[in-house]
């Protein structure tokens, strides 16, 4: 690092490197299989530094798997198509870790539930007509199911089909819900 880099900047860069390593480690092994030592090894730091920055494995996991929150009220159809297409491509380490762990870890289940609730509420605010929250929950849950079936269950039609074809079919199917 250059001499003008402050201690705070070096600390922030180390924390970011640890978080990125944690996403990769949790993505590869899930919450149960990942270790502080493995995360530290990936980040090139001492294991005590991981705990110094994040406090605990559970705290680091909650941050590492927290999905980006990018839904706005504008452009719902385009946004849904983008979300579907992104879920058909390779999942990020953070998303893979969260999905791998959500059925066995109460912390991961809570993170996923909070994320899906937030997505549902944001989408519901953009939907006209009756039962916007229920319709939004159906859309969000459908995308989750497609993601699980393609990436974790290897459901042949979803695993083998072209991403663009699945996205087109799914977007057309979800459009009446929006």
PDB file of N, CA and C in Angstrom, residues 14-94:
ATOM      1  N   UNK A  14      -9.114  -4.369   4.342  1.00  0.00           N
ATOM      2  CA  UNK A  14      -9.011  -5.699   4.952  1.00  0.00           C
ATOM      3  C   UNK A  14     -10.398  -6.265   5.233  1.00  0.00           C
ATOM      4  N   UNK A  15     -11.280  -5.451   5.785  1.00  0.00           N
ATOM      5  CA  UNK A  15     -12.653  -5.903   6.068  1.00  0.00           C
ATOM      6  C   UNK A  15     -13.345  -6.332   4.782  1.00  0.00           C
ATOM      7  N   UNK A  16     -13.156  -5.576   3.711  1.00  0.00           N
ATOM      8  CA  UNK A  16     -13.774  -5.926   2.429  1.00  0.00           C
ATOM      9  C   UNK A  16     -13.202  -7.237   1.892  1.00  0.00           C
ATOM     10  N   UNK A  17     -11.900  -7.431   2.033  1.00  0.00           N
ATOM     11  CA  UNK A  17     -11.264  -8.677   1.592  1.00  0.00           C
ATOM     12  C   UNK A  17     -11.783  -9.869   2.395  1.00  0.00           C
ATOM     13  N   UNK A  18     -11.970  -9.690   3.695  1.00  0.00           N
ATOM     14  CA  UNK A  18     -12.510 -10.756   4.538  1.00  0.00           C
ATOM     15  C   UNK A  18     -13.950 -11.068   4.128  1.00  0.00           C
ATOM     16  N   UNK A  19     -14.746 -10.048   3.896  1.00  0.00           N
ATOM     17  CA  UNK A  19     -16.142 -10.263   3.503  1.00  0.00           C
ATOM     18  C   UNK A  19     -16.225 -10.999   2.166  1.00  0.00           C
ATOM     19  N   UNK A  20     -15.391 -10.609   1.217  1.00  0.00           N
ATOM     20  CA  UNK A  20     -15.365 -11.295  -0.082  1.00  0.00           C
ATOM     21  C   UNK A  20     -14.935 -12.757   0.079  1.00  0.00           C
ATOM     22  N   UNK A  21     -13.955 -12.996   0.925  1.00  0.00           N
ATOM     23  CA  UNK A  21     -13.504 -14.368   1.188  1.00  0.00           C
ATOM     24  C   UNK A  21     -14.617 -15.168   1.871  1.00  0.00           C
ATOM     25  N   UNK A  22     -15.338 -14.527   2.774  1.00  0.00           N
ATOM     26  CA  UNK A  22     -16.445 -15.205   3.462  1.00  0.00           C
ATOM     27  C   UNK A  22     -17.540 -15.585   2.474  1.00  0.00           C
ATOM     28  N   UNK A  23     -17.857 -14.699   1.548  1.00  0.00           N
ATOM     29  CA  UNK A  23     -18.872 -15.018   0.535  1.00  0.00           C
ATOM     30  C   UNK A  23     -18.451 -16.244  -0.265  1.00  0.00           C
ATOM     31  N   UNK A  24     -17.205 -16.299  -0.653  1.00  0.00           N
ATOM     32  CA  UNK A  24     -16.715 -17.452  -1.419  1.00  0.00           C
ATOM     33  C   UNK A  24     -16.738 -18.718  -0.565  1.00  0.00           C
ATOM     34  N   UNK A  25     -16.305 -18.622   0.669  1.00  0.00           N
ATOM     35  CA  UNK A  25     -16.246 -19.792   1.558  1.00  0.00           C
ATOM     36  C   UNK A  25     -17.651 -20.299   1.897  1.00  0.00           C
ATOM     37  N   UNK A  26     -18.559 -19.397   2.247  1.00  0.00           N
ATOM     38  CA  UNK A  26     -19.934 -19.800   2.531  1.00  0.00           C
ATOM     39  C   UNK A  26     -20.608 -20.339   1.274  1.00  0.00           C
ATOM     40  N   UNK A  27     -20.295 -19.747   0.129  1.00  0.00           N
ATOM     41  CA  UNK A  27     -20.844 -20.237  -1.132  1.00  0.00           C
ATOM     42  C   UNK A  27     -20.384 -21.640  -1.450  1.00  0.00           C
ATOM     43  N   UNK A  28     -19.153 -21.942  -1.126  1.00  0.00           N
ATOM     44  CA  UNK A  28     -18.604 -23.266  -1.413  1.00  0.00           C
ATOM     45  C   UNK A  28     -19.026 -24.315  -0.395  1.00  0.00           C
ATOM     46  N   UNK A  29     -19.178 -23.917   0.870  1.00  0.00           N
ATOM     47  CA  UNK A  29     -19.381 -24.906   1.929  1.00  0.00           C
ATOM     48  C   UNK A  29     -20.643 -24.715   2.756  1.00  0.00           C
ATOM     49  N   UNK A  30     -21.402 -23.628   2.523  1.00  0.00           N
ATOM     50  CA  UNK A  30     -22.557 -23.357   3.370  1.00  0.00           C
ATOM     51  C   UNK A  30     -22.104 -22.853   4.723  1.00  0.00           C
ATOM     52  N   UNK A  31     -23.067 -22.465   5.554  1.00  0.00           N
ATOM     53  CA  UNK A  31     -22.723 -21.918   6.862  1.00  0.00           C
ATOM     54  C   UNK A  31     -22.056 -22.960   7.753  1.00  0.00           C
ATOM     55  N   UNK A  32     -22.579 -24.151   7.753  1.00  0.00           N
ATOM     56  CA  UNK A  32     -22.045 -25.193   8.638  1.00  0.00           C
ATOM     57  C   UNK A  32     -20.634 -25.624   8.249  1.00  0.00           C
ATOM     58  N   UNK A  33     -20.357 -25.744   6.952  1.00  0.00           N
ATOM     59  CA  UNK A  33     -19.069 -26.254   6.500  1.00  0.00           C
ATOM     60  C   UNK A  33     -17.958 -25.225   6.460  1.00  0.00           C
ATOM     61  N   UNK A  34     -18.319 -23.955   6.392  1.00  0.00           N
ATOM     62  CA  UNK A  34     -17.307 -22.898   6.341  1.00  0.00           C
ATOM     63  C   UNK A  34     -16.701 -22.701   7.727  1.00  0.00           C
ATOM     64  N   UNK A  35     -15.438 -22.336   7.762  1.00  0.00           N
ATOM     65  CA  UNK A  35     -14.757 -22.090   9.032  1.00  0.00           C
ATOM     66  C   UNK A  35     -14.090 -20.717   9.006  1.00  0.00           C
ATOM     67  N   UNK A  36     -13.876 -20.181  10.192  1.00  0.00           N
ATOM     68  CA  UNK A  36     -13.151 -18.912  10.312  1.00  0.00           C
ATOM     69  C   UNK A  36     -11.748 -19.075   9.737  1.00  0.00           C
ATOM     70  N   UNK A  37     -11.121 -20.208   9.996  1.00  0.00           N
ATOM     71  CA  UNK A  37      -9.770 -20.454   9.456  1.00  0.00           C
ATOM     72  C   UNK A  37      -9.782 -20.467   7.929  1.00  0.00           C
ATOM     73  N   UNK A  38     -10.803 -21.104   7.335  1.00  0.00           N
ATOM     74  CA  UNK A  38     -10.903 -21.138   5.881  1.00  0.00           C
ATOM     75  C   UNK A  38     -11.115 -19.755   5.291  1.00  0.00           C
ATOM     76  N   UNK A  39     -11.954 -18.964   5.951  1.00  0.00           N
ATOM     77  CA  UNK A  39     -12.201 -17.590   5.490  1.00  0.00           C
ATOM     78  C   UNK A  39     -10.916 -16.776   5.605  1.00  0.00           C
ATOM     79  N   UNK A  40     -10.225 -16.917   6.731  1.00  0.00           N
ATOM     80  CA  UNK A  40      -8.969 -16.184   6.932  1.00  0.00           C
ATOM     81  C   UNK A  40      -7.934 -16.582   5.888  1.00  0.00           C
ATOM     82  N   UNK A  41      -7.843 -17.874   5.603  1.00  0.00           N
ATOM     83  CA  UNK A  41      -6.892 -18.352   4.597  1.00  0.00           C
ATOM     84  C   UNK A  41      -7.198 -17.717   3.241  1.00  0.00           C
ATOM     85  N   UNK A  42      -8.472 -17.712   2.847  1.00  0.00           N
ATOM     86  CA  UNK A  42      -8.853 -17.089   1.566  1.00  0.00           C
ATOM     87  C   UNK A  42      -8.523 -15.602   1.522  1.00  0.00           C
ATOM     88  N   UNK A  43      -8.705 -14.945   2.666  1.00  0.00           N
ATOM     89  CA  UNK A  43      -8.477 -13.494   2.726  1.00  0.00           C
ATOM     90  C   UNK A  43      -7.009 -13.141   2.937  1.00  0.00           C
ATOM     91  N   UNK A  44      -6.193 -14.145   3.306  1.00  0.00           N
ATOM     92  CA  UNK A  44      -4.786 -13.889   3.560  1.00  0.00           C
ATOM     93  C   UNK A  44      -4.538 -13.145   4.857  1.00  0.00           C
ATOM     94  N   UNK A  45      -5.370 -13.446   5.873  1.00  0.00           N
ATOM     95  CA  UNK A  45      -5.228 -12.781   7.164  1.00  0.00           C
ATOM     96  C   UNK A  45      -5.229 -13.827   8.277  1.00  0.00           C
ATOM     97  N   UNK A  46      -4.874 -13.400   9.463  1.00  0.00           N
ATOM     98  CA  UNK A  46      -4.931 -14.264  10.638  1.00  0.00           C
ATOM     99  C   UNK A  46      -6.401 -14.453  11.044  1.00  0.00           C
ATOM    100  N   UNK A  47      -6.777 -15.652  11.503  1.00  0.00           N
ATOM    101  CA  UNK A  47      -8.173 -15.879  11.918  1.00  0.00           C
ATOM    102  C   UNK A  47      -8.669 -14.900  12.979  1.00  0.00           C
ATOM    103  N   UNK A  48      -7.786 -14.455  13.861  1.00  0.00           N
ATOM    104  CA  UNK A  48      -8.218 -13.503  14.890  1.00  0.00           C
ATOM    105  C   UNK A  48      -8.671 -12.179  14.274  1.00  0.00           C
ATOM    106  N   UNK A  49      -8.114 -11.828  13.128  1.00  0.00           N
ATOM    107  CA  UNK A  49      -8.508 -10.593  12.454  1.00  0.00           C
ATOM    108  C   UNK A  49      -9.924 -10.697  11.901  1.00  0.00           C
ATOM    109  N   UNK A  50     -10.321 -11.890  11.458  1.00  0.00           N
ATOM    110  CA  UNK A  50     -11.699 -12.097  10.987  1.00  0.00           C
ATOM    111  C   UNK A  50     -12.661 -11.802  12.130  1.00  0.00           C
ATOM    112  N   UNK A  51     -12.378 -12.355  13.295  1.00  0.00           N
ATOM    113  CA  UNK A  51     -13.250 -12.139  14.451  1.00  0.00           C
ATOM    114  C   UNK A  51     -13.185 -10.698  14.948  1.00  0.00           C
ATOM    115  N   UNK A  52     -12.026 -10.092  14.856  1.00  0.00           N
ATOM    116  CA  UNK A  52     -11.890  -8.694  15.268  1.00  0.00           C
ATOM    117  C   UNK A  52     -12.776  -7.788  14.414  1.00  0.00           C
ATOM    118  N   UNK A  53     -12.830  -8.070  13.122  1.00  0.00           N
ATOM    119  CA  UNK A  53     -13.638  -7.242  12.222  1.00  0.00           C
ATOM    120  C   UNK A  53     -15.122  -7.552  12.308  1.00  0.00           C
ATOM    121  N   UNK A  54     -15.494  -8.832  12.476  1.00  0.00           N
ATOM    122  CA  UNK A  54     -16.899  -9.223  12.340  1.00  0.00           C
ATOM    123  C   UNK A  54     -17.514  -9.851  13.581  1.00  0.00           C
ATOM    124  N   UNK A  55     -16.727 -10.089  14.623  1.00  0.00           N
ATOM    125  CA  UNK A  55     -17.279 -10.538  15.888  1.00  0.00           C
ATOM    126  C   UNK A  55     -17.542 -12.024  16.017  1.00  0.00           C
ATOM    127  N   UNK A  56     -18.172 -12.623  15.029  1.00  0.00           N
ATOM    128  CA  UNK A  56     -18.501 -14.049  15.097  1.00  0.00           C
ATOM    129  C   UNK A  56     -18.744 -14.577  13.687  1.00  0.00           C
ATOM    130  N   UNK A  57     -18.710 -15.877  13.573  1.00  0.00           N
ATOM    131  CA  UNK A  57     -19.008 -16.513  12.289  1.00  0.00           C
ATOM    132  C   UNK A  57     -20.444 -16.198  11.867  1.00  0.00           C
ATOM    133  N   UNK A  58     -21.377 -16.217  12.815  1.00  0.00           N
ATOM    134  CA  UNK A  58     -22.778 -15.940  12.495  1.00  0.00           C
ATOM    135  C   UNK A  58     -22.971 -14.498  12.026  1.00  0.00           C
ATOM    136  N   UNK A  59     -22.285 -13.566  12.672  1.00  0.00           N
ATOM    137  CA  UNK A  59     -22.382 -12.167  12.251  1.00  0.00           C
ATOM    138  C   UNK A  59     -21.818 -11.957  10.856  1.00  0.00           C
ATOM    139  N   UNK A  60     -20.694 -12.608  10.596  1.00  0.00           N
ATOM    140  CA  UNK A  60     -20.088 -12.523   9.271  1.00  0.00           C
ATOM    141  C   UNK A  60     -20.990 -13.170   8.229  1.00  0.00           C
ATOM    142  N   UNK A  61     -21.589 -14.306   8.574  1.00  0.00           N
ATOM    143  CA  UNK A  61     -22.497 -14.990   7.650  1.00  0.00           C
ATOM    144  C   UNK A  61     -23.666 -14.084   7.279  1.00  0.00           C
ATOM    145  N   UNK A  62     -24.272 -13.447   8.275  1.00  0.00           N
ATOM    146  CA  UNK A  62     -25.419 -12.572   8.008  1.00  0.00           C
ATOM    147  C   UNK A  62     -25.051 -11.455   7.034  1.00  0.00           C
ATOM    148  N   UNK A  63     -23.860 -10.899   7.174  1.00  0.00           N
ATOM    149  CA  UNK A  63     -23.423  -9.854   6.246  1.00  0.00           C
ATOM    150  C   UNK A  63     -23.035 -10.419   4.882  1.00  0.00           C
ATOM    151  N   UNK A  64     -22.400 -11.580   4.887  1.00  0.00           N
ATOM    152  CA  UNK A  64     -21.893 -12.156   3.640  1.00  0.00           C
ATOM    153  C   UNK A  64     -23.010 -12.587   2.702  1.00  0.00           C
ATOM    154  N   UNK A  65     -24.138 -12.993   3.243  1.00  0.00           N
ATOM    155  CA  UNK A  65     -25.208 -13.516   2.387  1.00  0.00           C
ATOM    156  C   UNK A  65     -26.322 -12.506   2.148  1.00  0.00           C
ATOM    157  N   UNK A  66     -26.190 -11.317   2.700  1.00  0.00           N
ATOM    158  CA  UNK A  66     -27.230 -10.317   2.516  1.00  0.00           C
ATOM    159  C   UNK A  66     -27.252  -9.865   1.058  1.00  0.00           C
ATOM    160  N   UNK A  67     -28.350 -10.144   0.339  1.00  0.00           N
ATOM    161  CA  UNK A  67     -28.419  -9.744  -1.062  1.00  0.00           C
ATOM    162  C   UNK A  67     -28.538  -8.226  -1.212  1.00  0.00           C
ATOM    163  N   UNK A  68     -28.109  -7.746  -2.357  1.00  0.00           N
ATOM    164  CA  UNK A  68     -28.252  -6.328  -2.658  1.00  0.00           C
ATOM    165  C   UNK A  68     -29.728  -5.989  -2.809  1.00  0.00           C
ATOM    166  N   UNK A  69     -30.116  -4.837  -2.298  1.00  0.00           N
ATOM    167  CA  UNK A  69     -31.512  -4.413  -2.365  1.00  0.00           C
ATOM    168  C   UNK A  69     -31.609  -3.307  -3.412  1.00  0.00           C
ATOM    169  N   UNK A  70     -32.091  -3.652  -4.601  1.00  0.00           N
ATOM    170  CA  UNK A  70     -32.051  -2.694  -5.691  1.00  0.00           C
ATOM    171  C   UNK A  70     -33.396  -2.444  -6.365  1.00  0.00           C
ATOM    172  N   UNK A  71     -34.485  -2.899  -5.804  1.00  0.00           N
ATOM    173  CA  UNK A  71     -35.792  -2.731  -6.439  1.00  0.00           C
ATOM    174  C   UNK A  71     -36.308  -1.324  -6.220  1.00  0.00           C
ATOM    175  N   UNK A  72     -36.764  -0.706  -7.305  1.00  0.00           N
ATOM    176  CA  UNK A  72     -37.417   0.591  -7.214  1.00  0.00           C
ATOM    177  C   UNK A  72     -38.820   0.443  -7.785  1.00  0.00           C
ATOM    178  N   UNK A  73     -39.646   1.436  -7.550  1.00  0.00           N
ATOM    179  CA  UNK A  73     -41.027   1.379  -8.014  1.00  0.00           C
ATOM    180  C   UNK A  73     -41.142   1.517  -9.535  1.00  0.00           C
ATOM    181  N   UNK A  74     -40.121   2.065 -10.168  1.00  0.00           N
ATOM    182  CA  UNK A  74     -40.160   2.255 -11.626  1.00  0.00           C
ATOM    183  C   UNK A  74     -39.664   1.018 -12.357  1.00  0.00           C
ATOM    184  N   UNK A  75     -40.259   0.740 -13.489  1.00  0.00           N
ATOM    185  CA  UNK A  75     -39.757  -0.310 -14.364  1.00  0.00           C
ATOM    186  C   UNK A  75     -39.894  -1.726 -13.844  1.00  0.00           C
ATOM    187  N   UNK A  76     -41.020  -2.057 -13.218  1.00  0.00           N
ATOM    188  CA  UNK A  76     -41.209  -3.390 -12.650  1.00  0.00           C
ATOM    189  C   UNK A  76     -41.040  -4.503 -13.675  1.00  0.00           C
ATOM    190  N   UNK A  77     -41.674  -4.463 -14.850  1.00  0.00           N
ATOM    191  CA  UNK A  77     -41.480  -5.568 -15.802  1.00  0.00           C
ATOM    192  C   UNK A  77     -40.014  -5.770 -16.198  1.00  0.00           C
ATOM    193  N   UNK A  78     -39.329  -4.690 -16.467  1.00  0.00           N
ATOM    194  CA  UNK A  78     -37.914  -4.804 -16.830  1.00  0.00           C
ATOM    195  C   UNK A  78     -37.103  -5.328 -15.644  1.00  0.00           C
ATOM    196  N   UNK A  79     -37.448  -4.875 -14.460  1.00  0.00           N
ATOM    197  CA  UNK A  79     -36.742  -5.348 -13.276  1.00  0.00           C
ATOM    198  C   UNK A  79     -36.961  -6.841 -13.064  1.00  0.00           C
ATOM    199  N   UNK A  80     -38.204  -7.301 -13.211  1.00  0.00           N
ATOM    200  CA  UNK A  80     -38.483  -8.728 -13.039  1.00  0.00           C
ATOM    201  C   UNK A  80     -37.712  -9.557 -14.061  1.00  0.00           C
ATOM    202  N   UNK A  81     -37.674  -9.091 -15.294  1.00  0.00           N
ATOM    203  CA  UNK A  81     -36.913  -9.816 -16.324  1.00  0.00           C
ATOM    204  C   UNK A  81     -35.436  -9.869 -15.958  1.00  0.00           C
ATOM    205  N   UNK A  82     -34.916  -8.768 -15.454  1.00  0.00           N
ATOM    206  CA  UNK A  82     -33.505  -8.722 -15.051  1.00  0.00           C
ATOM    207  C   UNK A  82     -33.234  -9.676 -13.883  1.00  0.00           C
ATOM    208  N   UNK A  83     -34.119  -9.693 -12.908  1.00  0.00           N
ATOM    209  CA  UNK A  83     -33.950 -10.579 -11.755  1.00  0.00           C
ATOM    210  C   UNK A  83     -33.974 -12.035 -12.202  1.00  0.00           C
ATOM    211  N   UNK A  84     -34.929 -12.385 -13.038  1.00  0.00           N
ATOM    212  CA  UNK A  84     -35.037 -13.767 -13.515  1.00  0.00           C
ATOM    213  C   UNK A  84     -33.780 -14.167 -14.274  1.00  0.00           C
ATOM    214  N   UNK A  85     -33.342 -13.310 -15.189  1.00  0.00           N
ATOM    215  CA  UNK A  85     -32.137 -13.618 -15.963  1.00  0.00           C
ATOM    216  C   UNK A  85     -30.923 -13.774 -15.053  1.00  0.00           C
ATOM    217  N   UNK A  86     -30.810 -12.923 -14.041  1.00  0.00           N
ATOM    218  CA  UNK A  86     -29.658 -13.035 -13.143  1.00  0.00           C
ATOM    219  C   UNK A  86     -29.721 -14.317 -12.322  1.00  0.00           C
ATOM    220  N   UNK A  87     -30.913 -14.770 -11.965  1.00  0.00           N
ATOM    221  CA  UNK A  87     -31.048 -16.006 -11.187  1.00  0.00           C
ATOM    222  C   UNK A  87     -30.817 -17.249 -12.043  1.00  0.00           C
ATOM    223  N   UNK A  88     -30.887 -17.106 -13.349  1.00  0.00           N
ATOM    224  CA  UNK A  88     -30.629 -18.232 -14.244  1.00  0.00           C
ATOM    225  C   UNK A  88     -29.140 -18.399 -14.519  1.00  0.00           C
ATOM    226  N   UNK A  89     -28.398 -17.304 -14.417  1.00  0.00           N
ATOM    227  CA  UNK A  89     -26.947 -17.384 -14.580  1.00  0.00           C
ATOM    228  C   UNK A  89     -26.338 -17.934 -13.297  1.00  0.00           C
ATOM    229  N   UNK A  90     -25.045 -18.049 -13.275  1.00  0.00           N
ATOM    230  CA  UNK A  90     -24.354 -18.538 -12.077  1.00  0.00           C
ATOM    231  C   UNK A  90     -24.655 -17.611 -10.905  1.00  0.00           C
ATOM    232  N   UNK A  91     -24.939 -18.188  -9.762  1.00  0.00           N
ATOM    233  CA  UNK A  91     -25.256 -17.415  -8.568  1.00  0.00           C
ATOM    234  C   UNK A  91     -23.975 -16.869  -7.940  1.00  0.00           C
ATOM    235  N   UNK A  92     -24.093 -15.705  -7.335  1.00  0.00           N
ATOM    236  CA  UNK A  92     -22.955 -15.149  -6.611  1.00  0.00           C
ATOM    237  C   UNK A  92     -22.656 -16.030  -5.403  1.00  0.00           C
ATOM    238  N   UNK A  93     -21.439 -15.978  -4.905  1.00  0.00           N
ATOM    239  CA  UNK A  93     -21.129 -16.763  -3.712  1.00  0.00           C
ATOM    240  C   UNK A  93     -22.048 -16.449  -2.534  1.00  0.00           C
ATOM    241  N   UNK A  94     -22.403 -15.171  -2.357  1.00  0.00           N
ATOM    242  CA  UNK A  94     -23.285 -14.803  -1.244  1.00  0.00           C
ATOM    243  C   UNK A  94     -24.667 -15.424  -1.403  1.00  0.00           C
TER     244      UNK A  94
END
